[in-house]
Coordinates of C-alpha atoms in Angstrom, one line a residue:
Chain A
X1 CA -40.1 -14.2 -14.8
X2 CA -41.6 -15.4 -11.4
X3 CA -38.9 -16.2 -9.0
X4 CA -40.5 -19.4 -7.9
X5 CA -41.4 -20.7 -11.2
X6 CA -38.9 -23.2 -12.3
X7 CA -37.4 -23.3 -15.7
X8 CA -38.6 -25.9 -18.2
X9 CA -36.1 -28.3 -20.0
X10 CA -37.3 -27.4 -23.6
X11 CA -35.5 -30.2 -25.0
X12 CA -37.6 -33.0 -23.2
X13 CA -40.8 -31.3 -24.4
X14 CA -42.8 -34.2 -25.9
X15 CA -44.8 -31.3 -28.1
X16 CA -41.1 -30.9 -29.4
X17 CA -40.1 -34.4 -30.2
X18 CA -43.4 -34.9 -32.3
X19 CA -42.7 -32.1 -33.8
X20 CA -39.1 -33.5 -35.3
X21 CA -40.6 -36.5 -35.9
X22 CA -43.5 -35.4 -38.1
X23 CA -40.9 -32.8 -40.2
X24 CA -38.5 -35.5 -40.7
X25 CA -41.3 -37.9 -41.5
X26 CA -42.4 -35.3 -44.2
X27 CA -38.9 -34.7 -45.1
X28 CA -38.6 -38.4 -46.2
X29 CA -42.4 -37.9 -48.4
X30 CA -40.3 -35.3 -49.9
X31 CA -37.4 -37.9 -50.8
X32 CA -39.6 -40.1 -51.8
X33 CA -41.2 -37.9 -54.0
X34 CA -37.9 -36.6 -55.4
X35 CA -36.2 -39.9 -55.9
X36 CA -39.6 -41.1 -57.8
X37 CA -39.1 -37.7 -60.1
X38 CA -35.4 -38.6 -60.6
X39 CA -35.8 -42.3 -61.9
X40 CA -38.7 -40.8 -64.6
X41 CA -36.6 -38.1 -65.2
X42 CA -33.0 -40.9 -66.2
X43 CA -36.4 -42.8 -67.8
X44 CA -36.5 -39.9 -70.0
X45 CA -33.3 -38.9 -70.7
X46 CA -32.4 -42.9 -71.6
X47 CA -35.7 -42.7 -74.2
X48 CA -34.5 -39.3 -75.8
X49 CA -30.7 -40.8 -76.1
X50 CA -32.1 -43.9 -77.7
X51 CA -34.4 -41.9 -80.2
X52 CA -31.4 -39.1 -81.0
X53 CA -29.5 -42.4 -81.9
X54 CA -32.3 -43.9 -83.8
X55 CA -32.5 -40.6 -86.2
X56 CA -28.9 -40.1 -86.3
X57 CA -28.5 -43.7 -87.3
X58 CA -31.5 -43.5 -89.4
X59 CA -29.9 -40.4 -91.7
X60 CA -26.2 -41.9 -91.8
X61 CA -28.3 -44.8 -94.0
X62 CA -29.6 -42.2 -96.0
X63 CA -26.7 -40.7 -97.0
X64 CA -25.0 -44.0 -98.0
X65 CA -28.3 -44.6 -99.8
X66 CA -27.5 -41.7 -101.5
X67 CA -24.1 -42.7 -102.4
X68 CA -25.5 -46.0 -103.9
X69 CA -28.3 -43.6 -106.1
X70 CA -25.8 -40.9 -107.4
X71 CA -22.0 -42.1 -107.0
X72 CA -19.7 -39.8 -108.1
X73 CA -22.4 -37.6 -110.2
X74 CA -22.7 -36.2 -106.5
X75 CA -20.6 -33.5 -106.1
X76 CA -18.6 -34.3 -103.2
X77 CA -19.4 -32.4 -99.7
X78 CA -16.6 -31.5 -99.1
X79 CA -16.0 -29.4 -101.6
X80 CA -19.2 -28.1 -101.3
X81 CA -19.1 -27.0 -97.6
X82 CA -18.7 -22.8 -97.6
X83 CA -15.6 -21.3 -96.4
X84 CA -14.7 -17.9 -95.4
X85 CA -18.1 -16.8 -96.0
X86 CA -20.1 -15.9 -93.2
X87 CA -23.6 -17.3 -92.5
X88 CA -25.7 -16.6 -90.2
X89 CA -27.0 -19.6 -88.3
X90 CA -31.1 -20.2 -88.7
X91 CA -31.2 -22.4 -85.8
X92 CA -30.0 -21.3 -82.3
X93 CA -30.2 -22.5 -78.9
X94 CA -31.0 -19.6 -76.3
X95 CA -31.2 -20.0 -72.8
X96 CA -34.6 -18.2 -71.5
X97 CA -35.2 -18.4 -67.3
X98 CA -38.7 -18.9 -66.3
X99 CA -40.5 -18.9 -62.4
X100 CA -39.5 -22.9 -62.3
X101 CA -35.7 -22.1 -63.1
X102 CA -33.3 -21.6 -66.5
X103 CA -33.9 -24.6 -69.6
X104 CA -33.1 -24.3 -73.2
X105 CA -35.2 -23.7 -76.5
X106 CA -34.3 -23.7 -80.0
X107 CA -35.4 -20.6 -82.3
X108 CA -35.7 -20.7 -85.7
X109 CA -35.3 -17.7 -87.7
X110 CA -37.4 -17.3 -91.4
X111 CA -34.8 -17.9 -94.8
X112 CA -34.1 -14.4 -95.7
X113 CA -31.5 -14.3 -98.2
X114 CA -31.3 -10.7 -97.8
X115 CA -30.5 -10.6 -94.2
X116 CA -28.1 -13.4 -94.7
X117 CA -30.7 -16.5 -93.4
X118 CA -29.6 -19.1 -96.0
X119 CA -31.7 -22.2 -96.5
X120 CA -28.5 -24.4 -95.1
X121 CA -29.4 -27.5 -97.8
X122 CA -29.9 -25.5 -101.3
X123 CA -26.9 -23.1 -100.1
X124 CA -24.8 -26.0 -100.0
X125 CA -26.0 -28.8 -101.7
X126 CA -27.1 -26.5 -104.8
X127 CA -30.6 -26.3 -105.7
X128 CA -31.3 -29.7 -107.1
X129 CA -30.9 -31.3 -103.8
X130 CA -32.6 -34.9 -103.8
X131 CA -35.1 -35.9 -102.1
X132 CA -33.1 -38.3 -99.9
X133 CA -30.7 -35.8 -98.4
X134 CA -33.7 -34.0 -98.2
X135 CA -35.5 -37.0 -95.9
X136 CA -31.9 -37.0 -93.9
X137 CA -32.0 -33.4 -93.4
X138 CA -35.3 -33.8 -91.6
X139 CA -34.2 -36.5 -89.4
X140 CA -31.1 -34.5 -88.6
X141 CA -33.2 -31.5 -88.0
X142 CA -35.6 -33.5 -85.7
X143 CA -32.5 -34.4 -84.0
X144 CA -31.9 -30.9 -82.6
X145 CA -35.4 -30.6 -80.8
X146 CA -34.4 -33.8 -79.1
X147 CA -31.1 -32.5 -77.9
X148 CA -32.1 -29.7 -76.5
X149 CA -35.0 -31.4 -75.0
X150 CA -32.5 -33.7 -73.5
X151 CA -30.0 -30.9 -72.1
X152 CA -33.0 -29.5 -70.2
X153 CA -34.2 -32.7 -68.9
X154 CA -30.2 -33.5 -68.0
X155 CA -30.9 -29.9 -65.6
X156 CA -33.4 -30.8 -64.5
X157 CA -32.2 -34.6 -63.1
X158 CA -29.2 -32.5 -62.0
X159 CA -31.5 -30.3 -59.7
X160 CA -33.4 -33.1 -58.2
X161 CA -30.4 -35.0 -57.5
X162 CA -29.2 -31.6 -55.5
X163 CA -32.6 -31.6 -54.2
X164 CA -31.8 -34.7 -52.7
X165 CA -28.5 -34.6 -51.4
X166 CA -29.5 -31.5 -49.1
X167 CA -32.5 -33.1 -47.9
X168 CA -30.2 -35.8 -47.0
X169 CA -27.9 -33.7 -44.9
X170 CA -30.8 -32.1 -42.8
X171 CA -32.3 -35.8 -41.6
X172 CA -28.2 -36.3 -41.1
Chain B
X1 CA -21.7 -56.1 -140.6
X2 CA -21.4 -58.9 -137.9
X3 CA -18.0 -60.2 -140.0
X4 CA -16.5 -56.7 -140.1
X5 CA -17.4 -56.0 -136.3
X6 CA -16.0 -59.7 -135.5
X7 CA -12.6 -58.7 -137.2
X8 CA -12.2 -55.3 -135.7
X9 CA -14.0 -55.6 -132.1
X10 CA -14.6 -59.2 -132.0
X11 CA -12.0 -59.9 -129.3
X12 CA -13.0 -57.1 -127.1
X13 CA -16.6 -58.1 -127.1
X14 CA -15.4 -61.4 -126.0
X15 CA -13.4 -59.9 -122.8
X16 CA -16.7 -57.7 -122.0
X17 CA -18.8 -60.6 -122.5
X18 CA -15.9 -62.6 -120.0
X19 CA -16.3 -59.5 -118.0
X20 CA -19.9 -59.6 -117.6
X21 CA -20.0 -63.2 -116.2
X22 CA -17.2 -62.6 -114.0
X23 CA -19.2 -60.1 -112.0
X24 CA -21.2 -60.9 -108.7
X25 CA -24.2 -63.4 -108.8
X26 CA -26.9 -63.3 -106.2
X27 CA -25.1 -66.1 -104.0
X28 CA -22.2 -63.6 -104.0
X29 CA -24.7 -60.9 -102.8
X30 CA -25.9 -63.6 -100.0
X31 CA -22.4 -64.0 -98.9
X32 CA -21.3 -60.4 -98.5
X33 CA -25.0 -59.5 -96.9
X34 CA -23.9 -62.3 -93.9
X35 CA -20.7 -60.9 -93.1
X36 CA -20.2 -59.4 -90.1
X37 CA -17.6 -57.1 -90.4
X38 CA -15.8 -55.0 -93.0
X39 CA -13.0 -57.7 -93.1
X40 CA -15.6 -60.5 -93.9
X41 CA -16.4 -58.5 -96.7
X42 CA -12.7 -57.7 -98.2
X43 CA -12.4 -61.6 -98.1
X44 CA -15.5 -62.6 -99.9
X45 CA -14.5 -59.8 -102.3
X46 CA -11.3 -61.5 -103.0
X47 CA -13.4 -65.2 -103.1
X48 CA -15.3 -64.1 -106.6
X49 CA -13.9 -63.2 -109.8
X50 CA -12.0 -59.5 -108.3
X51 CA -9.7 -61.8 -106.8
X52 CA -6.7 -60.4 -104.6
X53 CA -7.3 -57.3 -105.5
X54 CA -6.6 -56.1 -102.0
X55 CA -3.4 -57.5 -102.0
X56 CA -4.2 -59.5 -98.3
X57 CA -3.8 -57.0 -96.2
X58 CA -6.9 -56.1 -94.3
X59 CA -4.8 -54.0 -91.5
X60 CA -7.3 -50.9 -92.4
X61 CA -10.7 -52.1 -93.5
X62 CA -12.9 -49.0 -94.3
X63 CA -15.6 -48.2 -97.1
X64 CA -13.1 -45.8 -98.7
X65 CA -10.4 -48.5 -99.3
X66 CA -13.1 -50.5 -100.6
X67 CA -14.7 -48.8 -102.8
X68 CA -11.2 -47.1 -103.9
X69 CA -9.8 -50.9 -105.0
X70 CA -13.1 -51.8 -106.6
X71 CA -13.0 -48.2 -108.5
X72 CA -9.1 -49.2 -109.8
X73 CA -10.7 -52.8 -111.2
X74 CA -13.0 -50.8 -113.0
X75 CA -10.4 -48.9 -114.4
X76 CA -8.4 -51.4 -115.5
X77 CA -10.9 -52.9 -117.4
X78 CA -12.0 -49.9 -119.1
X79 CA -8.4 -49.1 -120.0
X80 CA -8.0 -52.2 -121.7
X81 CA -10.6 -52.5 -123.7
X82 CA -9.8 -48.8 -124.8
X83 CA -6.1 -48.9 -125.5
X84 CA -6.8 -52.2 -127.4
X85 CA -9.7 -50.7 -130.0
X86 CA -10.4 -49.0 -132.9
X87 CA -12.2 -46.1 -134.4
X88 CA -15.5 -45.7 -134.0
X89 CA -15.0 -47.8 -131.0
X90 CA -12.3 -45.5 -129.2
X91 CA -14.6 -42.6 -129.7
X92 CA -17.6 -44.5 -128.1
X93 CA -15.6 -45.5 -125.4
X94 CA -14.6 -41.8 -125.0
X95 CA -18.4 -41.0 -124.6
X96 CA -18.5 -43.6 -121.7
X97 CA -15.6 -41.5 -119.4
X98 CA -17.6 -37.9 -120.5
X99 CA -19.5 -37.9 -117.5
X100 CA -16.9 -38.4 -115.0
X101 CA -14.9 -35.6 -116.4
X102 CA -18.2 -33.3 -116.1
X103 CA -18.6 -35.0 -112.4
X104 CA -14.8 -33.6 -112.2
X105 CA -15.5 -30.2 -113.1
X106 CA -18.0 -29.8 -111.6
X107 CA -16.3 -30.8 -108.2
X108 CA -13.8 -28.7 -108.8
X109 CA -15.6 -25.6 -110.0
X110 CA -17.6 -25.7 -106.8
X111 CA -14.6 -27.1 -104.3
X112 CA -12.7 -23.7 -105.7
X113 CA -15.7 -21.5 -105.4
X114 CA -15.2 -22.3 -102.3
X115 CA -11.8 -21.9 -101.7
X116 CA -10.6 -25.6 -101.0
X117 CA -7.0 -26.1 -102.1
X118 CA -6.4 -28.0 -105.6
X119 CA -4.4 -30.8 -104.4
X120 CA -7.3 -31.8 -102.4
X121 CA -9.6 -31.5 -104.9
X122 CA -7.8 -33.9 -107.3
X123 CA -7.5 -36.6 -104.6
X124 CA -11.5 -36.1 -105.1
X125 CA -11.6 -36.5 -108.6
X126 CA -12.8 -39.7 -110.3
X127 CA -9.6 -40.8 -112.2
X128 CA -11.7 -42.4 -114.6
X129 CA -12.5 -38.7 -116.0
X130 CA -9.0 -37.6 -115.6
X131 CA -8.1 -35.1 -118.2
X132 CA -4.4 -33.1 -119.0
X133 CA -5.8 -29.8 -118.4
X134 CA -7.7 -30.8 -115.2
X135 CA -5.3 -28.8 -112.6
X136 CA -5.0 -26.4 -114.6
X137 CA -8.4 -25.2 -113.7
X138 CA -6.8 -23.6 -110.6
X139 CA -4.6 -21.2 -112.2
X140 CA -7.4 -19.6 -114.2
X141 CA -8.2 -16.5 -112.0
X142 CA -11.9 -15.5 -113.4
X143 CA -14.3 -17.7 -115.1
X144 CA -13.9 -16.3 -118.4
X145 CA -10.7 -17.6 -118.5
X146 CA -11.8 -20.8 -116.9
X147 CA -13.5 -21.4 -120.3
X148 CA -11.4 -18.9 -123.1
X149 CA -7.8 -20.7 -121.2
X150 CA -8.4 -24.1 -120.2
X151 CA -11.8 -25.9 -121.0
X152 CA -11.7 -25.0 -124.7
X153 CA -9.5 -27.3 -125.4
X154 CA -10.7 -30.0 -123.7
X155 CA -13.1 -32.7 -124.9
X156 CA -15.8 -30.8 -122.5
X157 CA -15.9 -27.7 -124.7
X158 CA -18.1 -29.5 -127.0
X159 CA -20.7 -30.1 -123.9
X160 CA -20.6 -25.9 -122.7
X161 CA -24.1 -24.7 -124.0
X162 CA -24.3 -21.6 -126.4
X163 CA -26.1 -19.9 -123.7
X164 CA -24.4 -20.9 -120.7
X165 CA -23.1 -17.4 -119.1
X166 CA -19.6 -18.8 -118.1
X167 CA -18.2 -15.5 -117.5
X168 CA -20.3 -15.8 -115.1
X169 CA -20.0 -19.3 -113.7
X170 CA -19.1 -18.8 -110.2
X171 CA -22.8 -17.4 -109.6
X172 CA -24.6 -20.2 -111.4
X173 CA -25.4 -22.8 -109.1
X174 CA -22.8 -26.2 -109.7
X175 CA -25.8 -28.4 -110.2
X176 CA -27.2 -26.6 -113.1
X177 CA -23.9 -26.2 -114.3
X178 CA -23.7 -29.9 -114.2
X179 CA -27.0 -31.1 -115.5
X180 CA -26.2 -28.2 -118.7
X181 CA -23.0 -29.6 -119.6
X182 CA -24.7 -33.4 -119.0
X183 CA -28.0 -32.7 -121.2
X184 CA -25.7 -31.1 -124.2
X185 CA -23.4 -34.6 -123.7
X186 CA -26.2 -37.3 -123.6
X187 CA -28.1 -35.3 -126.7
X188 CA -24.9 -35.4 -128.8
X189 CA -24.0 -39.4 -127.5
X190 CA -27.2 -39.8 -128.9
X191 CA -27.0 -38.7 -132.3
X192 CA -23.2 -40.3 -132.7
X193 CA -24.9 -43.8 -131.8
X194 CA -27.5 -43.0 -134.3
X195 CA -25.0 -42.2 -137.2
X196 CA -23.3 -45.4 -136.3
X197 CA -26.2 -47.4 -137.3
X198 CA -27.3 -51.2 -137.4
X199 CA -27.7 -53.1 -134.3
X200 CA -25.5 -50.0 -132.1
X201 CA -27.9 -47.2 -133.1
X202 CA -30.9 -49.6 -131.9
X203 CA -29.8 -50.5 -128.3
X204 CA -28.0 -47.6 -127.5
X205 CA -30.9 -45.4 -128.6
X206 CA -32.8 -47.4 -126.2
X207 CA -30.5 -47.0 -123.4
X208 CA -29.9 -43.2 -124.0
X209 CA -33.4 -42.4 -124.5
X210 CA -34.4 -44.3 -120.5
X211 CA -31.2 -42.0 -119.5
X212 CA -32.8 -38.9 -120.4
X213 CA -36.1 -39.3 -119.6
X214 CA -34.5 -40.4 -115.9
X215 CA -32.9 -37.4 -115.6
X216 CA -35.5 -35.5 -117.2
X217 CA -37.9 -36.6 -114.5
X218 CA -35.0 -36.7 -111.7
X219 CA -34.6 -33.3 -112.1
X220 CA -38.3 -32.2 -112.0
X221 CA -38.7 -33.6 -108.8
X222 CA -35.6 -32.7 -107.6
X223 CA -36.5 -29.2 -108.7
X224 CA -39.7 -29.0 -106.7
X225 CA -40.4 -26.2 -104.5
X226 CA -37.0 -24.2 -105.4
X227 CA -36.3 -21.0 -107.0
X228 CA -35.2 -22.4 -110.5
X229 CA -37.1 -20.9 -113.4
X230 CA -39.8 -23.5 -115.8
X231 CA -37.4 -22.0 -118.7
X232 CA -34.2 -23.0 -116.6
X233 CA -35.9 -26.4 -115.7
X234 CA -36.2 -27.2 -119.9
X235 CA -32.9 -26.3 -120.3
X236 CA -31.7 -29.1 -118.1
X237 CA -34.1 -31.7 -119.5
X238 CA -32.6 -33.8 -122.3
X239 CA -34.8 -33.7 -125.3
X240 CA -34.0 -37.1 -126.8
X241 CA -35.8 -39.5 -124.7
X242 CA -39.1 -41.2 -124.9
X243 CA -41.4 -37.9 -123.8
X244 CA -42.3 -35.9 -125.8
X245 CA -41.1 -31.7 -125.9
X246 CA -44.4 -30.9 -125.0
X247 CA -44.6 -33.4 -121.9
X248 CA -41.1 -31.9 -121.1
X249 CA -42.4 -28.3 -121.4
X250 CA -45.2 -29.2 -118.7
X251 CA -43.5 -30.8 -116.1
X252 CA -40.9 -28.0 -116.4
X253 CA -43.8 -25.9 -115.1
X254 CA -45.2 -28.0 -111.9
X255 CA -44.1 -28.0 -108.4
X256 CA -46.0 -31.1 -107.0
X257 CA -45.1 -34.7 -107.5
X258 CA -48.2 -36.3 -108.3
X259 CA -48.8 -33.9 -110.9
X260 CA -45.2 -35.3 -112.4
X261 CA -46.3 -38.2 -111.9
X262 CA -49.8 -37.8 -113.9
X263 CA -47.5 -36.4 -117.1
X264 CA -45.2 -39.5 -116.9
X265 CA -47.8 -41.8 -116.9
X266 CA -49.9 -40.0 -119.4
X267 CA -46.9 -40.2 -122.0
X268 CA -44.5 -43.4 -121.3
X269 CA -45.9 -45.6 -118.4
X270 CA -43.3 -43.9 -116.1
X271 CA -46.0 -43.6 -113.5
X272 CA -45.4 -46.6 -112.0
X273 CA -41.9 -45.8 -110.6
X274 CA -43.8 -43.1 -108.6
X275 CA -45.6 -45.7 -106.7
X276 CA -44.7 -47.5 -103.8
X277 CA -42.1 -45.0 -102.9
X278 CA -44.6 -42.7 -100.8
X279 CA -45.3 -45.6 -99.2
X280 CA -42.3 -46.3 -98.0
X281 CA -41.9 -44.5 -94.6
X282 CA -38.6 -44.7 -94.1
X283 CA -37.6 -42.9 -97.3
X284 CA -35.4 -45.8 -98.5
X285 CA -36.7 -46.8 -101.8
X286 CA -37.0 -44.0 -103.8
X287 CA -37.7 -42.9 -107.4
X288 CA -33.9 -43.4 -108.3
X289 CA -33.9 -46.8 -106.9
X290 CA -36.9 -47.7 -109.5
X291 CA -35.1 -46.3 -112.3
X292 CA -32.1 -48.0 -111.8
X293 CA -33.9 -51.4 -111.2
X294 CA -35.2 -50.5 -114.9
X295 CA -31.5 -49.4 -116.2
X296 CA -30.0 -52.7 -114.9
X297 CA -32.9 -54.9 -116.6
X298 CA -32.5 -53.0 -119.7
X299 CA -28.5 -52.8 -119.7
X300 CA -28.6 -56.5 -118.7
X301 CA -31.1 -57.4 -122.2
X302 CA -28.2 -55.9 -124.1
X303 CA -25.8 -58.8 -124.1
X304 CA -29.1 -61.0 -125.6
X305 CA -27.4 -59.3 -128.8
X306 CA -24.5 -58.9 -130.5
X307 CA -22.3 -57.6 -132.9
X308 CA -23.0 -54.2 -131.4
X309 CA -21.0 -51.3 -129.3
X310 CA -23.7 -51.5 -126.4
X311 CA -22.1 -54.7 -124.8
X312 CA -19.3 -52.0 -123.5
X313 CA -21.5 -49.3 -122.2
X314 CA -23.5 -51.8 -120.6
X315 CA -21.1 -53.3 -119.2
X316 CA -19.4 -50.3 -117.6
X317 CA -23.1 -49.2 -116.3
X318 CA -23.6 -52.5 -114.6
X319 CA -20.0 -52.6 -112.9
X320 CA -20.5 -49.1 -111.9
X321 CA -23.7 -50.7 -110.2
X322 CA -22.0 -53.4 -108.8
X323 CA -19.3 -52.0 -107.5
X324 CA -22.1 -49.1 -105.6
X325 CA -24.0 -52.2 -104.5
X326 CA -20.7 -53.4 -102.7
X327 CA -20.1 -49.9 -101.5
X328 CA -23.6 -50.2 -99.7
X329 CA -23.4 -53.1 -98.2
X330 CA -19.6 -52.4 -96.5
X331 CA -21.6 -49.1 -95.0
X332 CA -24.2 -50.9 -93.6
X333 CA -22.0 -53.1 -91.9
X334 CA -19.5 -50.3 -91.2
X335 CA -22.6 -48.4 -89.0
X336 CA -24.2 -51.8 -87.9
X337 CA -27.5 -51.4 -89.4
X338 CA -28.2 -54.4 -91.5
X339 CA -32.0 -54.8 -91.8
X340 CA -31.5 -52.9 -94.7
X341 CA -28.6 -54.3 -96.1
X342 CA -30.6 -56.1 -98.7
X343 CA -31.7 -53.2 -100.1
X344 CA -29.2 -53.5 -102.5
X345 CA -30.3 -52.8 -106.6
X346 CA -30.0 -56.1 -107.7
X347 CA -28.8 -56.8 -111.1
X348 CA -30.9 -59.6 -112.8
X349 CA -28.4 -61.5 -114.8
X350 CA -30.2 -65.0 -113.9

């Protein structure tokens, strides 16, 4: 350094005040942005809630339809339900990571009696299942996809609210 | 025949008949669709002809209690009419619990095959197919015995199928058990009504014969796309209904519904109970719900005669009806969904 050049006051730079100013205006696109992506995301979540409702509502009718069809010549589920022996479940909800982050998906193994993959409504139900509990199954079944869809969506509103919170703290 | 009947059944017709107009009118059914909660229902229950049967205290309202007090009614009924008749009357009334004690074995059969404690399984049990040797079905330890120890002396011995393996039971699937023992039960119903003769054979024929075919065609389409053999399928199809064997042998053989369908209305004009149905998107009214419209027009046309034993089946068959129709409407309320609450099988007695 020259001994008769003064030294600057960096933090009076104009260049540097712009500087702040345009990364805390982009900062705030950003929250913008992110607190658009959150309200679609709740928008979401509220539609999936209301439609898992819808089909869970929509298969408890079914099954008291049933009821009124078969009364008592139905043997009761209870008695039917298996115990003790083991079964191995068709339909299971893995947790896979990808480049955007972690999220749920449902797999659904073939019915393979010899590897233990029961068809869940004949196994219990016996093999002259009607075709209501049949239509109930279905809704029950479309169910799952939904929840699962909802749990990552629930993440994912979970991440953006993060998101937010520690953009937050830097224009603090 | 009508004097001898009046002398030895005369009275009991008369209570059935009392019976019959005592039970729920549509304006009944309008009342319990507009209540609002499972309260309103106990105490327009107790405004028709049930009367207090819940004794006034609505601290527990739920669909179990319901139906529960409306099943006892039932019972009571039934048990007066039987413990006040007469051969071949007792008999005939016998026939009417048979399928409840089938219903009950079956329950238990499968409830122990799956290792559910007895006790529980008799708190299960319809009581109107209560039988002495019922618990005792727990303390046989193999099927064989099942059968050899305790069945065989029960009035559901006569309903076990020559070829039923029961040594095997335990691997046969409960619902074929069921629809075995029911097919052997409705076939011989059938012929006792016909030996009875005069105006009983006639209607009860009638009934029996739209019994069979429904389950003959219930179980067809129940049947579709599972493992269960054409042979296995005519073994569960009553043979003395309206179709023919040979329309019997061919829908034991398909796997699609229209194709049911096609046989049905090719033989007996069943077709029609196919339609509509797909049509229905939600699934609600099904082929059972058309067949019991049918069943509660024909049971219904039985009281238009009389001096005859079908007053008391029909009679049970329509307060079975009833008292499901109730049922439906309490769980519609119960899970607040009432657009369908009318959906109900109404039961044409104006």
């Amino acid at each position: 350094m020259n001994h008769n050049e003064v030294p600057s006051d960096e933090s009076k730079d104009p260049m540097r005040e712009s500087r702040s100013e345009s990364s805390d205006e982009d900062i705030r696109c950003l929250l913008d942005g992110l607190h658009l992506q959150m309200f679609h995301l709740m928008e979401d979540q509220d539609l999936l809630h209301l439609l898992v409702n819808k089909q869970t509502c929509r298969a408890g009718l079914i099954l008291a339809r049933v009821r009124l069809h078969h009364g008592s010549e139905r043997t009761s589920a209870e008695a039917q339900l298996p115990r003790g022996q083991p079964y191995k479940a068709i339909t299971r909800v893995i947790e896979t990571s990808s480049p955007h982050g972690k999220y749920f998906r449902i797999t659904r193994h073939p019915i393979d009696p010899i590897l233990r993959y029961f068809r869940p409504l004949t196994t219990i139900f016996g093999r002259l299942v009607p075709e209501s509990l049949r239509v109930a199954n279905r809704h029950w079944d479309h169910c799952l996809d939904m929840v699962v869809e909802c749990a990552n969506i629930r993440r994912e509103l979970q991440s953006t609210i993060d998101s937010i919170k520690k953009l937050r703290t830097t224009l603090d | 025949m009508s004097m001898i009947f009046n002398t030895e059944w005369g009275y009991l017709e008369a209570i059935t008949r009392g019976f019959k107009n005592g039970m729920l009118k549509h304006s009944d059914y309008l009342n319990l669709t507009q209540c609002e909660s499972l309260e309103d229902v106990m105490i327009s229950i107790q405004g028709t002809d049930y009367g207090l049967i819940f004794g006034g205290d609505f601290s527990q309202p739920s669909v179990e209690v319901i139906e529960k007090t409306l099943r006892e009614r039932l019972l009571q009924q039934y048990y007066y009419i039987r413990s006040h008749s007469t051969e071949p009357l007792t008999t005939f009334l016998e026939y009417i619990r048979y399928p409840f004690m089938i219903d009950n074995v079956a329950l238990l059969i499968a409830g122990l095959n799956n290792h559910r404690s007895i006790k529980r399984l008799l708190k299960m049990c319809h009581p109107l197919g209560f039988f002495d040797q019922l618990a005792a079905i727990e303390v046989a330890t193999n099927s064989a015995e099942l059968f050899d120890a305790i069945l065989i002396d029960t009035p559901i011995a006569q309903f076990v199928p020559p070829d039923l393996p029961w040594e095997h039971i335990n691997r046969i699937d409960v619902e074929i058990v069921r629809a075995s023992l029911y097919r052997v039960y409705l076939e011989n119903f059938y012929d006792y009504c016909s030996k009875l003769g005069g105006n009983t054979a006639n209607v009860m024929k009638n009934l029996l014969s739209l019994e069979a075919d429904r389950r003959a065609i219930t179980i067809a389409v129940n049947a579709i796309d599972s493992d269960i053999s054409p042979k296995q399928r005519l073994k569960m199809f009553p043979s003395c209904g309206y179709l023919p064997k040979m329309a019997l042998a061919n829908m034991s053989t398909l796997n699609d519904s229209d194709k049911i369908r096609d046989v049905c209305n090719m033989f007996e004009g069943y077709g029609k109970m196919f339609d509509n149905f797909e049509r229905d998107a939600d699934g609600m009214i099904t082929l059972e719900d058309r067949f019991l419209m049918v069943e509660a027009k024909k049971n219904v046309q039985t009281f238009l005669q009389q001096f005859h034993f079908g007053v008391f089946y029909s009679f049970f068959k329509l307060k079975q009806l009833e008292c499901r129709n109730i049922v439906w409407i309490s769980e519609c309320i119960s899970q607040r969904q009432t657009d369908k609450i009318n959906a109900y099988i109404p039961i044409p007695f104006d």
